[in-house]
PDB file of C-alpha atoms in Angstrom:
ATOM      1  CA  MET W 690       2.898 -23.316  38.668  1.00  0.00           C
ATOM      2  CA  THR W 691       6.166 -23.793  40.591  1.00  0.00           C
ATOM      3  CA  ALA W 692       9.644 -23.255  39.203  1.00  0.00           C
ATOM      4  CA  GLN W 693       9.657 -26.950  38.554  1.00  0.00           C
ATOM      5  CA  GLN W 694       6.477 -26.868  36.658  1.00  0.00           C
ATOM      6  CA  PRO W 695       6.684 -23.631  34.416  1.00  0.00           C
ATOM      7  CA  LEU W 696       3.529 -22.348  32.890  1.00  0.00           C
ATOM      8  CA  THR W 697       3.262 -23.745  29.305  1.00  0.00           C
ATOM      9  CA  TYR W 698       0.658 -23.115  26.622  1.00  0.00           C
ATOM     10  CA  HIS W 699      -0.958 -26.589  27.122  1.00  0.00           C
ATOM     11  CA  SER W 700      -0.916 -26.336  30.900  1.00  0.00           C
ATOM     12  CA  PHE W 701      -2.408 -22.962  30.756  1.00  0.00           C
ATOM     13  CA  VAL W 702      -5.173 -23.937  28.283  1.00  0.00           C
ATOM     14  CA  GLU W 703      -6.164 -26.716  30.774  1.00  0.00           C
ATOM     15  CA  LEU W 704      -6.224 -24.351  33.658  1.00  0.00           C
ATOM     16  CA  VAL W 705      -8.555 -22.050  31.587  1.00  0.00           C
ATOM     17  CA  ALA W 706     -10.923 -24.671  30.410  1.00  0.00           C
ATOM     18  CA  ALA W 707     -11.512 -25.603  34.134  1.00  0.00           C
ATOM     19  CA  ASP W 708     -12.574 -22.177  35.052  1.00  0.00           C
ATOM     20  CA  PRO W 709     -16.249 -21.570  34.412  1.00  0.00           C
ATOM     21  CA  ALA W 710     -15.763 -17.904  34.511  1.00  0.00           C
ATOM     22  CA  VAL W 711     -14.018 -18.026  31.196  1.00  0.00           C
ATOM     23  CA  VAL W 712     -16.036 -17.542  28.087  1.00  0.00           C
ATOM     24  CA  GLY W 713     -13.414 -17.508  25.526  1.00  0.00           C
ATOM     25  CA  LEU W 714      -9.740 -18.139  24.836  1.00  0.00           C
ATOM     26  CA  VAL W 715      -8.105 -16.686  21.748  1.00  0.00           C
ATOM     27  CA  LEU W 716      -4.843 -17.335  20.189  1.00  0.00           C
ATOM     28  CA  LYS W 717      -3.263 -14.458  18.024  1.00  0.00           C
ATOM     29  CA  GLY W 718       0.203 -13.739  16.459  1.00  0.00           C
ATOM     30  CA  SER W 719       2.490 -16.087  14.560  1.00  0.00           C
ATOM     31  CA  GLN W 720       1.102 -19.115  16.036  1.00  0.00           C
ATOM     32  CA  ALA W 721      -2.419 -18.180  14.612  1.00  0.00           C
ATOM     33  CA  HIS W 722      -0.856 -17.772  11.122  1.00  0.00           C
ATOM     34  CA  ASP W 723      -0.118 -21.032   9.444  1.00  0.00           C
ATOM     35  CA  GLY W 724       3.480 -21.468   8.482  1.00  0.00           C
ATOM     36  CA  MET W 725       4.632 -18.291  10.367  1.00  0.00           C
ATOM     37  CA  ALA W 726       5.716 -19.567  13.820  1.00  0.00           C
ATOM     38  CA  THR W 727       9.288 -20.145  14.452  1.00  0.00           C
ATOM     39  CA  GLU W 728      11.338 -21.566  17.356  1.00  0.00           C
ATOM     40  CA  HIS W 729      11.183 -17.890  18.871  1.00  0.00           C
ATOM     41  CA  SER W 730       7.384 -17.605  18.616  1.00  0.00           C
ATOM     42  CA  ASP W 731       5.434 -17.467  21.894  1.00  0.00           C
ATOM     43  CA  HIS W 732       1.769 -18.021  22.434  1.00  0.00           C
ATOM     44  CA  ASP W 733      -0.212 -14.802  22.505  1.00  0.00           C
ATOM     45  CA  LEU W 734      -3.463 -15.283  24.385  1.00  0.00           C
ATOM     46  CA  TYR W 735      -6.604 -13.437  25.116  1.00  0.00           C
ATOM     47  CA  VAL W 736      -8.463 -14.911  28.117  1.00  0.00           C
ATOM     48  CA  VAL W 737     -12.035 -13.610  27.900  1.00  0.00           C
ATOM     49  CA  VAL W 738     -13.917 -13.634  31.172  1.00  0.00           C
ATOM     50  CA  ALA W 739     -17.715 -13.176  31.471  1.00  0.00           C
ATOM     51  CA  ASP W 740     -18.546  -9.541  32.558  1.00  0.00           C
ATOM     52  CA  GLY W 741     -18.739  -9.235  36.264  1.00  0.00           C
ATOM     53  CA  ALA W 742     -17.401 -12.788  36.916  1.00  0.00           C
ATOM     54  CA  ALA W 743     -14.704 -13.316  39.437  1.00  0.00           C
ATOM     55  CA  THR W 744     -11.686 -15.398  38.496  1.00  0.00           C
ATOM     56  CA  ASP W 745      -8.406 -16.238  39.977  1.00  0.00           C
ATOM     57  CA  LEU W 746      -6.982 -16.104  36.353  1.00  0.00           C
ATOM     58  CA  VAL W 747      -6.548 -12.304  36.821  1.00  0.00           C
ATOM     59  CA  ARG W 748      -3.199 -13.101  38.555  1.00  0.00           C
ATOM     60  CA  PHE W 749      -1.923 -13.917  35.021  1.00  0.00           C
ATOM     61  CA  ALA W 750      -2.975 -10.481  33.632  1.00  0.00           C
ATOM     62  CA  GLY W 751       0.230  -9.141  31.953  1.00  0.00           C
ATOM     63  CA  HIS W 752       2.153 -12.435  32.180  1.00  0.00           C
ATOM     64  CA  ARG W 753       4.829 -12.546  29.505  1.00  0.00           C
ATOM     65  CA  THR W 754       7.543 -15.217  29.100  1.00  0.00           C
ATOM     66  CA  ALA W 755       9.192 -16.786  26.023  1.00  0.00           C
ATOM     67  CA  GLU W 756       6.271 -19.258  26.022  1.00  0.00           C
ATOM     68  CA  LEU W 757       3.253 -17.108  26.960  1.00  0.00           C
ATOM     69  CA  ASP W 758       1.997 -13.646  26.469  1.00  0.00           C
ATOM     70  CA  LEU W 759      -1.226 -13.328  28.324  1.00  0.00           C
ATOM     71  CA  VAL W 760      -4.143 -10.755  28.317  1.00  0.00           C
ATOM     72  CA  VAL W 761      -7.021 -11.294  30.719  1.00  0.00           C
ATOM     73  CA  LEU W 762     -10.070  -9.090  30.161  1.00  0.00           C
ATOM     74  CA  PRO W 763     -13.851  -8.988  30.380  1.00  0.00           C
ATOM     75  CA  LEU W 764     -16.171  -9.710  27.530  1.00  0.00           C
ATOM     76  CA  ALA W 765     -16.834  -6.039  27.017  1.00  0.00           C
ATOM     77  CA  GLY W 766     -13.226  -5.190  26.937  1.00  0.00           C
ATOM     78  CA  PHE W 767     -12.781  -7.956  24.373  1.00  0.00           C
ATOM     79  CA  ARG W 768     -15.428  -6.558  22.108  1.00  0.00           C
ATOM     80  CA  ALA W 769     -13.711  -3.284  22.220  1.00  0.00           C
ATOM     81  CA  ALA W 770     -10.124  -4.421  21.715  1.00  0.00           C
ATOM     82  CA  GLY W 771      -8.760  -2.965  18.448  1.00  0.00           C
ATOM     83  CA  MET W 772     -11.937  -1.076  17.693  1.00  0.00           C
ATOM     84  CA  PRO W 773     -10.160   0.880  16.410  1.00  0.00           C
ATOM     85  CA  GLY W 774      -6.610   0.153  17.437  1.00  0.00           C
ATOM     86  CA  PHE W 775      -3.377  -1.580  16.504  1.00  0.00           C
ATOM     87  CA  GLU W 776      -4.613  -4.850  17.639  1.00  0.00           C
ATOM     88  CA  ARG W 777      -7.512  -4.961  15.174  1.00  0.00           C
ATOM     89  CA  TYR W 778      -5.428  -7.079  12.619  1.00  0.00           C
ATOM     90  CA  ALA W 779      -4.061  -9.536  15.088  1.00  0.00           C
ATOM     91  CA  LEU W 780      -7.552 -10.252  16.321  1.00  0.00           C
ATOM     92  CA  ALA W 781      -8.974 -10.303  12.872  1.00  0.00           C
ATOM     93  CA  ARG W 782      -6.796 -13.303  12.054  1.00  0.00           C
ATOM     94  CA  ALA W 783      -6.828 -14.782  15.585  1.00  0.00           C
ATOM     95  CA  ARG W 784      -7.898 -18.411  16.243  1.00  0.00           C
ATOM     96  CA  VAL W 785     -10.538 -19.393  18.646  1.00  0.00           C
ATOM     97  CA  VAL W 786      -9.184 -22.023  21.206  1.00  0.00           C
ATOM     98  CA  LEU W 787     -12.247 -21.992  23.484  1.00  0.00           C
ATOM     99  CA  ASP W 788     -15.843 -20.349  22.847  1.00  0.00           C
ATOM    100  CA  ARG W 789     -18.462 -20.899  25.515  1.00  0.00           C
ATOM    101  CA  LEU W 790     -20.745 -18.443  23.804  1.00  0.00           C
ATOM    102  CA  ASP W 791     -22.016 -20.731  21.159  1.00  0.00           C
ATOM    103  CA  GLY W 792     -20.009 -19.211  18.428  1.00  0.00           C
ATOM    104  CA  GLY W 793     -20.188 -15.631  20.050  1.00  0.00           C
ATOM    105  CA  ILE W 794     -16.418 -15.404  20.341  1.00  0.00           C
ATOM    106  CA  ALA W 795     -15.887 -16.250  16.615  1.00  0.00           C
ATOM    107  CA  GLU W 796     -18.617 -13.605  15.837  1.00  0.00           C
ATOM    108  CA  ILE W 797     -16.769 -10.893  17.687  1.00  0.00           C
ATOM    109  CA  LEU W 798     -13.568 -11.816  15.870  1.00  0.00           C
ATOM    110  CA  ALA W 799     -15.363 -11.734  12.456  1.00  0.00           C
ATOM    111  CA  ALA W 800     -16.668  -8.290  13.230  1.00  0.00           C
ATOM    112  CA  LYS W 801     -13.059  -7.104  13.799  1.00  0.00           C
ATOM    113  CA  ALA W 802     -12.063  -8.474  10.444  1.00  0.00           C
ATOM    114  CA  ARG W 803     -14.555  -6.417   8.508  1.00  0.00           C
ATOM    115  CA  LEU W 804     -14.801  -2.554   8.589  1.00  0.00           C
ATOM    116  CA  ASP W 805     -18.368  -1.155   8.303  1.00  0.00           C
ATOM    117  CA  SER W 806     -18.980   0.750   5.147  1.00  0.00           C
ATOM    118  CA  ALA W 807     -18.953   4.136   6.888  1.00  0.00           C
ATOM    119  CA  GLU W 808     -15.850   3.423   8.774  1.00  0.00           C
ATOM    120  CA  ALA W 809     -14.166   2.106   5.571  1.00  0.00           C
ATOM    121  CA  PHE W 810     -15.105   5.150   3.562  1.00  0.00           C
ATOM    122  CA  ARG W 811     -13.904   7.587   6.047  1.00  0.00           C
ATOM    123  CA  ASP W 812     -10.547   5.849   6.704  1.00  0.00           C
ATOM    124  CA  ALA W 813      -9.989   5.347   2.956  1.00  0.00           C
ATOM    125  CA  ALA W 814     -10.453   9.099   2.350  1.00  0.00           C
ATOM    126  CA  GLN W 815      -7.969   9.859   5.066  1.00  0.00           C
ATOM    127  CA  TRP W 816      -5.397   7.321   3.882  1.00  0.00           C
ATOM    128  CA  LEU W 817      -5.772   8.422   0.387  1.00  0.00           C
ATOM    129  CA  ASP W 818      -4.915  12.043   1.160  1.00  0.00           C
ATOM    130  CA  ALA W 819      -1.921  10.920   3.375  1.00  0.00           C
ATOM    131  CA  TYR W 820      -0.666   8.831   0.423  1.00  0.00           C
ATOM    132  CA  ALA W 821      -1.031  11.570  -2.075  1.00  0.00           C
ATOM    133  CA  ASN W 822       0.732  13.954   0.187  1.00  0.00           C
ATOM    134  CA  SER W 823       3.761  11.653   0.689  1.00  0.00           C
ATOM    135  CA  LEU W 824       3.740  10.869  -3.077  1.00  0.00           C
ATOM    136  CA  TYR W 825       3.641  14.530  -4.036  1.00  0.00           C
ATOM    137  CA  ARG W 826       6.446  15.257  -1.567  1.00  0.00           C
ATOM    138  CA  SER W 827       8.551  12.392  -3.081  1.00  0.00           C
ATOM    139  CA  VAL W 828       8.094  13.418  -6.763  1.00  0.00           C
ATOM    140  CA  LYS W 829       8.663  17.152  -5.869  1.00  0.00           C
ATOM    141  CA  ASN W 830      11.870  16.486  -3.903  1.00  0.00           C
ATOM    142  CA  ASN W 831      13.185  14.296  -6.670  1.00  0.00           C
ATOM    143  CA  ARG W 832      12.547  17.132  -9.143  1.00  0.00           C
ATOM    144  CA  ASP W 833      14.399  19.529  -7.028  1.00  0.00           C
ATOM    145  CA  GLY W 834      17.402  17.373  -6.335  1.00  0.00           C
ATOM    146  CA  HIS W 835      16.702  16.133  -2.900  1.00  0.00           C
ATOM    147  CA  ALA W 836      17.353  12.410  -3.579  1.00  0.00           C
ATOM    148  CA  LEU W 837      17.377  11.085   0.023  1.00  0.00           C
ATOM    149  CA  ALA W 838      14.182  13.143   0.943  1.00  0.00           C
ATOM    150  CA  ALA W 839      12.526  11.754  -2.104  1.00  0.00           C
ATOM    151  CA  ARG W 840      13.289   8.145  -1.270  1.00  0.00           C
ATOM    152  CA  LEU W 841      12.232   8.554   2.331  1.00  0.00           C
ATOM    153  CA  ASP W 842       8.821  10.055   1.314  1.00  0.00           C
ATOM    154  CA  ALA W 843       8.412   7.343  -1.278  1.00  0.00           C
ATOM    155  CA  ALA W 844       8.968   4.769   1.614  1.00  0.00           C
ATOM    156  CA  ASP W 845       6.540   6.701   3.930  1.00  0.00           C
ATOM    157  CA  SER W 846       3.881   6.653   1.137  1.00  0.00           C
ATOM    158  CA  ILE W 847       3.860   2.816   1.034  1.00  0.00           C
ATOM    159  CA  GLY W 848       2.513   2.566   4.583  1.00  0.00           C
ATOM    160  CA  PHE W 849      -0.506   4.858   3.732  1.00  0.00           C
ATOM    161  CA  LEU W 850      -1.082   3.138   0.426  1.00  0.00           C
ATOM    162  CA  LEU W 851      -1.353  -0.120   2.134  1.00  0.00           C
ATOM    163  CA  GLU W 852      -3.891   1.330   4.754  1.00  0.00           C
ATOM    164  CA  LEU W 853      -5.932   2.729   1.816  1.00  0.00           C
ATOM    165  CA  LEU W 854      -5.871  -0.447  -0.220  1.00  0.00           C
ATOM    166  CA  PHE W 855      -7.125  -2.493   2.703  1.00  0.00           C
ATOM    167  CA  ALA W 856      -9.643   0.180   3.695  1.00  0.00           C
ATOM    168  CA  LEU W 857     -11.065  -0.007   0.173  1.00  0.00           C
ATOM    169  CA  ASP W 858     -11.595  -3.765   0.754  1.00  0.00           C
ATOM    170  CA  ARG W 859     -12.981  -3.075   4.288  1.00  0.00           C
ATOM    171  CA  ARG W 860     -10.204  -4.954   5.968  1.00  0.00           C
ATOM    172  CA  PRO W 861      -7.644  -3.799   8.663  1.00  0.00           C
ATOM    173  CA  ARG W 862      -4.134  -3.571   7.267  1.00  0.00           C
ATOM    174  CA  PRO W 863      -1.973  -6.401   8.185  1.00  0.00           C
ATOM    175  CA  TYR W 864       1.258  -5.865  10.046  1.00  0.00           C
ATOM    176  CA  ASN W 865       4.161  -5.824   7.714  1.00  0.00           C
ATOM    177  CA  LYS W 866       5.337  -9.227   8.970  1.00  0.00           C
ATOM    178  CA  TYR W 867       2.089 -10.738   7.650  1.00  0.00           C
ATOM    179  CA  LEU W 868       1.519  -8.668   4.570  1.00  0.00           C
ATOM    180  CA  GLU W 869       2.842 -11.459   2.129  1.00  0.00           C
ATOM    181  CA  TRP W 870       0.921 -14.137   4.232  1.00  0.00           C
ATOM    182  CA  GLU W 871      -2.248 -12.125   4.004  1.00  0.00           C
ATOM    183  CA  LEU W 872      -2.209 -11.393   0.262  1.00  0.00           C
ATOM    184  CA  SER W 873      -1.195 -14.870  -0.654  1.00  0.00           C
ATOM    185  CA  ARG W 874      -4.374 -16.121   1.007  1.00  0.00           C
ATOM    186  CA  TYR W 875      -6.670 -13.129   0.630  1.00  0.00           C
ATOM    187  CA  PRO W 876      -5.749 -11.075  -2.341  1.00  0.00           C
ATOM    188  CA  LEU W 877      -6.874  -7.558  -2.762  1.00  0.00           C
ATOM    189  CA  PRO W 878      -9.724  -7.362  -5.407  1.00  0.00           C
ATOM    190  CA  GLY W 879      -8.271  -6.087  -8.674  1.00  0.00           C
ATOM    191  CA  TRP W 880      -4.692  -6.578  -7.771  1.00  0.00           C
ATOM    192  CA  ASP W 881      -2.342  -9.314  -8.657  1.00  0.00           C
ATOM    193  CA  THR W 882      -0.376 -10.010  -5.587  1.00  0.00           C
ATOM    194  CA  ASP W 883       3.155 -10.710  -6.763  1.00  0.00           C
ATOM    195  CA  PRO W 884       3.378  -7.647  -9.096  1.00  0.00           C
ATOM    196  CA  LEU W 885       1.911  -5.392  -6.435  1.00  0.00           C
ATOM    197  CA  LEU W 886       4.459  -6.647  -3.916  1.00  0.00           C
ATOM    198  CA  GLU W 887       7.293  -6.189  -6.304  1.00  0.00           C
ATOM    199  CA  THR W 888       6.214  -2.760  -7.070  1.00  0.00           C
ATOM    200  CA  LEU W 889       6.074  -1.708  -3.522  1.00  0.00           C
ATOM    201  CA  ASP W 890       9.429  -3.284  -2.914  1.00  0.00           C
ATOM    202  CA  ARG W 891      11.071  -1.324  -5.734  1.00  0.00           C
ATOM    203  CA  ILE W 892       9.526   1.968  -4.620  1.00  0.00           C
ATOM    204  CA  SER W 893      10.665   1.515  -1.092  1.00  0.00           C
ATOM    205  CA  ALA W 894      14.196   0.677  -2.240  1.00  0.00           C
ATOM    206  CA  THR W 895      14.697   3.279  -5.016  1.00  0.00           C
ATOM    207  CA  GLY W 896      11.868   5.783  -4.785  1.00  0.00           C
ATOM    208  CA  GLY W 897      11.443   5.521  -8.625  1.00  0.00           C
ATOM    209  CA  VAL W 898       9.344   8.357  -9.642  1.00  0.00           C
ATOM    210  CA  SER W 899       8.044   6.755 -12.940  1.00  0.00           C
ATOM    211  CA  LEU W 900       6.994   3.708 -10.931  1.00  0.00           C
ATOM    212  CA  GLN W 901       5.427   5.815  -8.292  1.00  0.00           C
ATOM    213  CA  ARG W 902       3.365   7.535 -10.972  1.00  0.00           C
ATOM    214  CA  SER W 903       2.287   4.371 -12.834  1.00  0.00           C
ATOM    215  CA  LEU W 904       0.950   3.053  -9.558  1.00  0.00           C
ATOM    216  CA  PHE W 905      -0.802   6.350  -8.796  1.00  0.00           C
ATOM    217  CA  ALA W 906      -2.635   6.215 -12.053  1.00  0.00           C
ATOM    218  CA  ARG W 907      -4.260   2.865 -10.923  1.00  0.00           C
ATOM    219  CA  ILE W 908      -4.912   4.108  -7.281  1.00  0.00           C
ATOM    220  CA  GLU W 909      -6.560   7.273  -8.709  1.00  0.00           C
ATOM    221  CA  ALA W 910      -8.923   5.186 -10.772  1.00  0.00           C
ATOM    222  CA  ALA W 911      -9.690   2.759  -7.810  1.00  0.00           C
ATOM    223  CA  ALA W 912     -10.220   5.776  -5.461  1.00  0.00           C
ATOM    224  CA  ARG W 913     -12.617   7.498  -7.814  1.00  0.00           C
ATOM    225  CA  HIS W 914     -14.509   4.424  -8.485  1.00  0.00           C
ATOM    226  CA  ALA W 915     -14.931   4.186  -4.685  1.00  0.00           C
ATOM    227  CA  GLY W 916     -16.335   7.751  -4.478  1.00  0.00           C
ATOM    228  CA  HIS W 917     -13.249   9.584  -3.332  1.00  0.00           C
ATOM    229  CA  GLY W 918     -12.773  11.959  -6.294  1.00  0.00           C
ATOM    230  CA  ALA W 919     -13.300  14.946  -3.962  1.00  0.00           C
ATOM    231  CA  VAL W 920     -10.129  13.938  -1.937  1.00  0.00           C
ATOM    232  CA  LEU W 921      -8.139  13.814  -5.098  1.00  0.00           C
ATOM    233  CA  ASP W 922      -9.631  16.838  -6.713  1.00  0.00           C
ATOM    234  CA  ALA W 923      -8.643  19.054  -3.686  1.00  0.00           C
ATOM    235  CA  TRP W 924      -5.059  18.521  -4.893  1.00  0.00           C
ATOM    236  CA  GLY W 925      -5.860  20.662  -8.037  1.00  0.00           C
ATOM    237  CA  GLU W 926      -3.070  21.125 -10.460  1.00  0.00           C
ATOM    238  CA  ASP W 927      -0.712  19.234  -8.007  1.00  0.00           C
ATOM    239  CA  LEU W 928      -2.235  16.038  -9.419  1.00  0.00           C
ATOM    240  CA  GLU W 929      -0.287  16.561 -12.602  1.00  0.00           C
ATOM    241  CA  LEU W 930       2.863  16.046 -10.747  1.00  0.00           C
ATOM    242  CA  MET W 931       1.820  12.759  -9.483  1.00  0.00           C
ATOM    243  CA  ARG W 932       0.429  11.404 -12.731  1.00  0.00           C
ATOM    244  CA  PRO W 933       2.385   9.433 -15.403  1.00  0.00           C
ATOM    245  CA  ARG W 934       4.039  11.682 -17.936  1.00  0.00           C
TER     246      ARG W 934
END
């Protein structure tokens, strides 16, 4: 494209559609989340090329403007993207723009949206321990008069808690930007979205110990039900500091 003809989303889609080496085109980010795009939102695209195929589109790899953010990669690389990795949620909720694999691109995205049982169990155990650690530090710091440290540890615990809750449901955690969007459309089983978000908001803002303990009581029950009792029991008597009084 020339300076008089800048590369736009629609012109790039047409360019991709004319290239037989391309097997898929995927849109992610705000443009793929209904109601989230703003005047500042670009179009984040994955251009998926058949393994071993040659294409002139590689010249656009890394292209980034206010309109377009492009990734060009082979099919094998697309399968591996975010598995694991920070991109997993973005791809889990991405939209298929072009799929020349008779639904194969959509199947790859669906696989990214669902953790397998072994992965979910392993990840949940790790996030549960991390959550308990931050919670314990928060409550202990509050007890010992370290108010700022207590609030910071409480805020830290929220990230670990969200990772845990989504792992228990075998889903990648959404980015903070999309948390409310995600939960309004796909609630976590056993949790009412609005009260949960309100609780997380209050804990992040205040580090309230009684609120943290009440939430932990529900988390402990859910974690034990999911088979993670050993992780909790490893905390021994320290669990009493985290539980409601």
